[in-house]
Short mmCIF file of C-alpha atoms in Angstrom, two decimals:
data_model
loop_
_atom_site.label_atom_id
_atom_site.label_comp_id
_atom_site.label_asym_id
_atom_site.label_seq_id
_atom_site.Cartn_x
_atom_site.Cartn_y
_atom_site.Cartn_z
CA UNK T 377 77.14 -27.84 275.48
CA UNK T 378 80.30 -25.45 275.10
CA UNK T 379 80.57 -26.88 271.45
CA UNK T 380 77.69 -25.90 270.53
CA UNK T 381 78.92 -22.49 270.00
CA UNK T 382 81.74 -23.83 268.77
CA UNK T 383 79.88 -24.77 265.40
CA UNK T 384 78.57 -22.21 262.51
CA UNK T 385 75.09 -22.33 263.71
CA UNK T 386 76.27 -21.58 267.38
CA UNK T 387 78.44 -18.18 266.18
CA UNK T 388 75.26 -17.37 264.49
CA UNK T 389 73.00 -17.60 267.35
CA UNK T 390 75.33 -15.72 270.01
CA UNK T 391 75.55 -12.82 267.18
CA UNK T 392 72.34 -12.57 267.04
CA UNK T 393 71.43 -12.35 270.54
CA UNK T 394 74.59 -9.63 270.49
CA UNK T 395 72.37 -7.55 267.57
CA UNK T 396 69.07 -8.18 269.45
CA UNK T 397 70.90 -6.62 272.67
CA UNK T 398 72.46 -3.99 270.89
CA UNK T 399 69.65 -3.04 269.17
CA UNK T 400 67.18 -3.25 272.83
CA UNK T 401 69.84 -1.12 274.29
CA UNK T 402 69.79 1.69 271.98
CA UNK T 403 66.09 1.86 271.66
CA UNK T 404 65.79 1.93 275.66
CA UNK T 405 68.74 3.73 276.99
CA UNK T 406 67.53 6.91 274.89
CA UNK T 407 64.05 6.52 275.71
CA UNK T 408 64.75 5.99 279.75
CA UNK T 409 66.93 9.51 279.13
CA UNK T 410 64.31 10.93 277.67
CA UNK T 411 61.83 10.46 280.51
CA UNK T 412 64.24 11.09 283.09
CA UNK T 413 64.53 14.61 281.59
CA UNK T 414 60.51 14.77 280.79
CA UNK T 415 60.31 13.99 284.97
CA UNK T 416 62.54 16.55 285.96
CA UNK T 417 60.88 19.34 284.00
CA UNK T 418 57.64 17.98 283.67
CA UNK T 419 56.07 21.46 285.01
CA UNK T 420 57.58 24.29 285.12
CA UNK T 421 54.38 26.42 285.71
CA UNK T 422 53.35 23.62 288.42
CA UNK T 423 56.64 24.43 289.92
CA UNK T 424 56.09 28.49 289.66
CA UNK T 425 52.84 28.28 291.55
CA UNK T 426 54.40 26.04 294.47
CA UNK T 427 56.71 28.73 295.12
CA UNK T 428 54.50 31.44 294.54
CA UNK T 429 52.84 29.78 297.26
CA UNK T 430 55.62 29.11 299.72
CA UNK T 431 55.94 33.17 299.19
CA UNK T 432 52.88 34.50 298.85
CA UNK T 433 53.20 32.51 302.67
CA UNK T 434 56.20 33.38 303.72
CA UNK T 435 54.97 37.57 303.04
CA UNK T 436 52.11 36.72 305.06
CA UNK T 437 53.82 35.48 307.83
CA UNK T 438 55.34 38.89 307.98
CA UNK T 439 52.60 40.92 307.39
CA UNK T 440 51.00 39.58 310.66
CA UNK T 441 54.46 40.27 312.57
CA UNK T 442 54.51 43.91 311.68
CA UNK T 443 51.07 44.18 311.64
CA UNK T 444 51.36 43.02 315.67
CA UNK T 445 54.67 44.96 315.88
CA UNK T 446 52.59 48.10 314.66
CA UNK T 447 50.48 47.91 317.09
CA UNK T 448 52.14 47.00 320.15
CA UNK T 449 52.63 49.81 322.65
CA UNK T 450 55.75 49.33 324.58
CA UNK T 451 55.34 49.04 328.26
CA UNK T 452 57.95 51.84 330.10
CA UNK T 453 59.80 50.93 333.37
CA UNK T 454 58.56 53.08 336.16
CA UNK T 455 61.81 53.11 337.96
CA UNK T 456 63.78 54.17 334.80
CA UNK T 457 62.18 56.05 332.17
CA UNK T 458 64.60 55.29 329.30
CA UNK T 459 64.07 51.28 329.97
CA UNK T 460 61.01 50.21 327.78
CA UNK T 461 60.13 46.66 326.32
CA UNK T 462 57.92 45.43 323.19
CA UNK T 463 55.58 42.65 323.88
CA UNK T 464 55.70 40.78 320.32
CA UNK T 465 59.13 40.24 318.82
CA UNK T 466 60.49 42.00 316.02
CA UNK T 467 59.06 41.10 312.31
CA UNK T 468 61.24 38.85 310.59
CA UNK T 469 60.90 37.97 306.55
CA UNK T 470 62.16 34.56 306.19
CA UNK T 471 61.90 33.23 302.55
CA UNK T 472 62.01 30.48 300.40
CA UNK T 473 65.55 30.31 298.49
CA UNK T 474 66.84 32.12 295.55
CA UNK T 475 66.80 28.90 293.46
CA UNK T 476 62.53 28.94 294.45
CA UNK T 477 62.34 32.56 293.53
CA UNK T 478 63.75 32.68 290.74
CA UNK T 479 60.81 30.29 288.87
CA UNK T 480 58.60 33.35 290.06
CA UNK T 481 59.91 35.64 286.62
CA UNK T 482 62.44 38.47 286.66
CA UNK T 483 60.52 41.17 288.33
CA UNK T 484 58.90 39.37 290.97
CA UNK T 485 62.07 37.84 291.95
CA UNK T 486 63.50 41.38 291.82
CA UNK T 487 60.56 42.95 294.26
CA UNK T 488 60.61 40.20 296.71
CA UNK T 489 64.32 40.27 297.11
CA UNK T 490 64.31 44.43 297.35
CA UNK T 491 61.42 43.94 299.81
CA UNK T 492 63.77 41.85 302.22
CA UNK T 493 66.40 44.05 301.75
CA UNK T 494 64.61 47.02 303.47
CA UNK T 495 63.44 45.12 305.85
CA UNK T 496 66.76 44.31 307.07
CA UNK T 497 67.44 48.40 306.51
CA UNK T 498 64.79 49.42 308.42
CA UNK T 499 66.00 47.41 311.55
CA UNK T 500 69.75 48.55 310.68
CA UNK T 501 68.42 51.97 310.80
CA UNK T 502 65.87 51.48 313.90
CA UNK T 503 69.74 50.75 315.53
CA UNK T 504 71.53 53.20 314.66
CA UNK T 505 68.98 56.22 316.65
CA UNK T 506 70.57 57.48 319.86
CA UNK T 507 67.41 56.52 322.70
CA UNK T 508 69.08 58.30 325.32
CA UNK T 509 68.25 61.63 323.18
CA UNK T 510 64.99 63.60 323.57
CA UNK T 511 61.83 62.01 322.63
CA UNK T 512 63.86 58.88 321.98
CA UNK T 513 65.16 60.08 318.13
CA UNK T 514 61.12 59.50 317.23
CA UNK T 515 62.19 55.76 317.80
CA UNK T 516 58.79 54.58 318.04
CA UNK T 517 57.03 56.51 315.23
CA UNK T 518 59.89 55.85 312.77
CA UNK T 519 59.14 52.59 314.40
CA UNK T 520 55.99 51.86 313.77
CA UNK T 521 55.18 53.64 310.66
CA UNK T 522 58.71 52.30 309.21
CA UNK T 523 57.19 48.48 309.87
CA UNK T 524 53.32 49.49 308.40
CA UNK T 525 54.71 50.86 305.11
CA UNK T 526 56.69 47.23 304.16
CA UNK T 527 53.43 45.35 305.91
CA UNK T 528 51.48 47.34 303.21
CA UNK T 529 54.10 46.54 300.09
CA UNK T 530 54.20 43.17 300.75
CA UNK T 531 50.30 42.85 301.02
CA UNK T 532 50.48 44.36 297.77
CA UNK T 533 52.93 42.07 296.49
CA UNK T 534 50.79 39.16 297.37
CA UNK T 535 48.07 40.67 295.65
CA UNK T 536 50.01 40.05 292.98
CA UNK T 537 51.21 36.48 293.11
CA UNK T 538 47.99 35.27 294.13
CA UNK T 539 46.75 36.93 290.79
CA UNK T 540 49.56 36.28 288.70
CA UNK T 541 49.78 32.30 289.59
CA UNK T 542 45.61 32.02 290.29
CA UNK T 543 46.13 31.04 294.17
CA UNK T 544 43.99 31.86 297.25
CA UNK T 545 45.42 32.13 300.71
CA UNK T 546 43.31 30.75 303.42
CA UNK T 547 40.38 33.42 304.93
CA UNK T 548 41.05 35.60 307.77
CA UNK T 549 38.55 36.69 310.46
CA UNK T 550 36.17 39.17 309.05
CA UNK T 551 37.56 41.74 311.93
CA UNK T 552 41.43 41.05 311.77
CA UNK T 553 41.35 44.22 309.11
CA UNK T 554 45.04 44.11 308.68
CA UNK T 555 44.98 47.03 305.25
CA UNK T 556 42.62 49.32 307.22
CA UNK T 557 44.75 48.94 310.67
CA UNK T 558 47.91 49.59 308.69
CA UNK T 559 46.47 52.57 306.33
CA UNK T 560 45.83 54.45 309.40
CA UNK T 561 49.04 54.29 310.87
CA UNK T 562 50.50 56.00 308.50
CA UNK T 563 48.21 58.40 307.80
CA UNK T 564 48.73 59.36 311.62
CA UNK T 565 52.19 59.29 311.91
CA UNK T 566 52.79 62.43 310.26
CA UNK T 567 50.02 64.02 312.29
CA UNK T 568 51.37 63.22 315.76
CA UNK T 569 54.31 65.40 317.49
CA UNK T 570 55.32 63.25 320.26
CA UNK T 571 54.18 60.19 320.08
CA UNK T 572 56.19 58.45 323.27
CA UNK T 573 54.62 60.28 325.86
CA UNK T 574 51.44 59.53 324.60
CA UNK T 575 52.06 55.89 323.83
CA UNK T 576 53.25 55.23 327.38
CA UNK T 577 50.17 56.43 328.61
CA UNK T 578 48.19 54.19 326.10
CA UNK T 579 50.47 51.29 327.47
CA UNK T 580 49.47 51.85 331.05
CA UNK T 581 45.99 52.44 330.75
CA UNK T 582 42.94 50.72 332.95
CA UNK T 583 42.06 47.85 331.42
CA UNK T 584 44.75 46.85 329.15
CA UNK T 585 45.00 43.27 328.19
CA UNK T 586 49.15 44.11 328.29
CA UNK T 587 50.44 41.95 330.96
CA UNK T 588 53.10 44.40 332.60
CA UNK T 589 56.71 43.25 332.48
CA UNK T 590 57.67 45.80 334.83
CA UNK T 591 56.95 46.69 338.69
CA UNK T 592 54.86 48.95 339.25
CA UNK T 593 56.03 51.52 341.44
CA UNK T 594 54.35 54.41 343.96
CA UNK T 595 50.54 55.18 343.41
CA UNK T 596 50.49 53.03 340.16
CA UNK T 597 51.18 49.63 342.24
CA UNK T 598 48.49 50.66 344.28
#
């Protein structure tokens, strides 16, 4: 069998099965490149609006933490006035990464990123107030209006992915008003003079559905 190829018509044959490979090779190697390449960007705007998405959820996620944050009156110990607790925990904007983002365009990118930022600011600054000073450095109304403004940027910024990338984001209950609740925490928080004195007594009053983390002490655990 071996001398077969030994013979003219033999070296013929083998070189053309060589060509024929050759030639199968380079027509499929390219093409198999091709669609690797086609696969791996095959939608960039498909891409966009998946992390659009995973954003436009992420902001969401935060807007009903501050929103509850907002609204949470802190419950004050009885036995120690300058001992107070928060029911829900404190907002935290937790997004998808820079290498999602950035498929969003420049200035969205930008926004979102600036919008974390000063979130983390706000609780580095929430820190740094002195409680044990009168009124409590306006803790609480820097506080809560601090956490309302960024609720209300980043329902704006959704606004604006939702429109920009043509998404929807599941309904809410007709009553969970979450731009009216916020709106009018800010508008009162320049209006109010001492807002901790009045907020304990908010957080103490009959019929609260607050369950109280403290003893209560005297006529109040009556």
């Amino acid at each position: 069998m071996t001398q077969f190829f030994e013979t003219t018509q033999g070296i013929m044959l083998v070189g053309a099965m060589i060509g024929t490979g050759c030639f199968a090779g380079g027509t499929l190697v390219p093409s198999a490149l091709r669609w690797a390449s086609a696969k791996h960007a095959r939608n960039p705007k498909a891409d966009a609006r998946s992390a659009a998405m995973l954003t436009a959820l992420a902001l969401d996620d935060f807007v009903g933490a501050a929103y509850a944050a907002v609204h949470d009156t802190p419950e004050f110990n009885p036995a120690n006035e300058g001992e107070f607790v928060f029911h829900t925990p404190e907002p935290v904007l937790v997004l998808p990464g820079a290498q999602d983002l950035g498929v969003l365009g420049e200035e969205l990118f930008n926004e979102t990123l600036w919008l974390s930022n000063r979130v983390t600011n706000l609780g580095n600054a929430l820190d740094s107030l002195d409680l044990s000073s009168p009124g409590f450095d306006r803790f609480f109304e820097r506080r809560q209006e601090g956490y309302a403004v960024l609720a209300a940027t980043a329902m704006d910024l959704i606004e604006r992915l939702l429109a920009d990338f043509d998404l929807n984001l599941p309904e809410k209950p007709g009553y969970y008003r979450q731009r009216e609740g916020l709106a009018s925490v800010v508008q009162a928080a320049g209006e109010r003079s001492t807002g901790v004195r009045k907020t304990a007594g908010l957080a103490q009053a009959p019929g609260s559905n607050i369950t109280y983390l403290f003893p209560k002490t005297g006529e109040e655990g009556e």
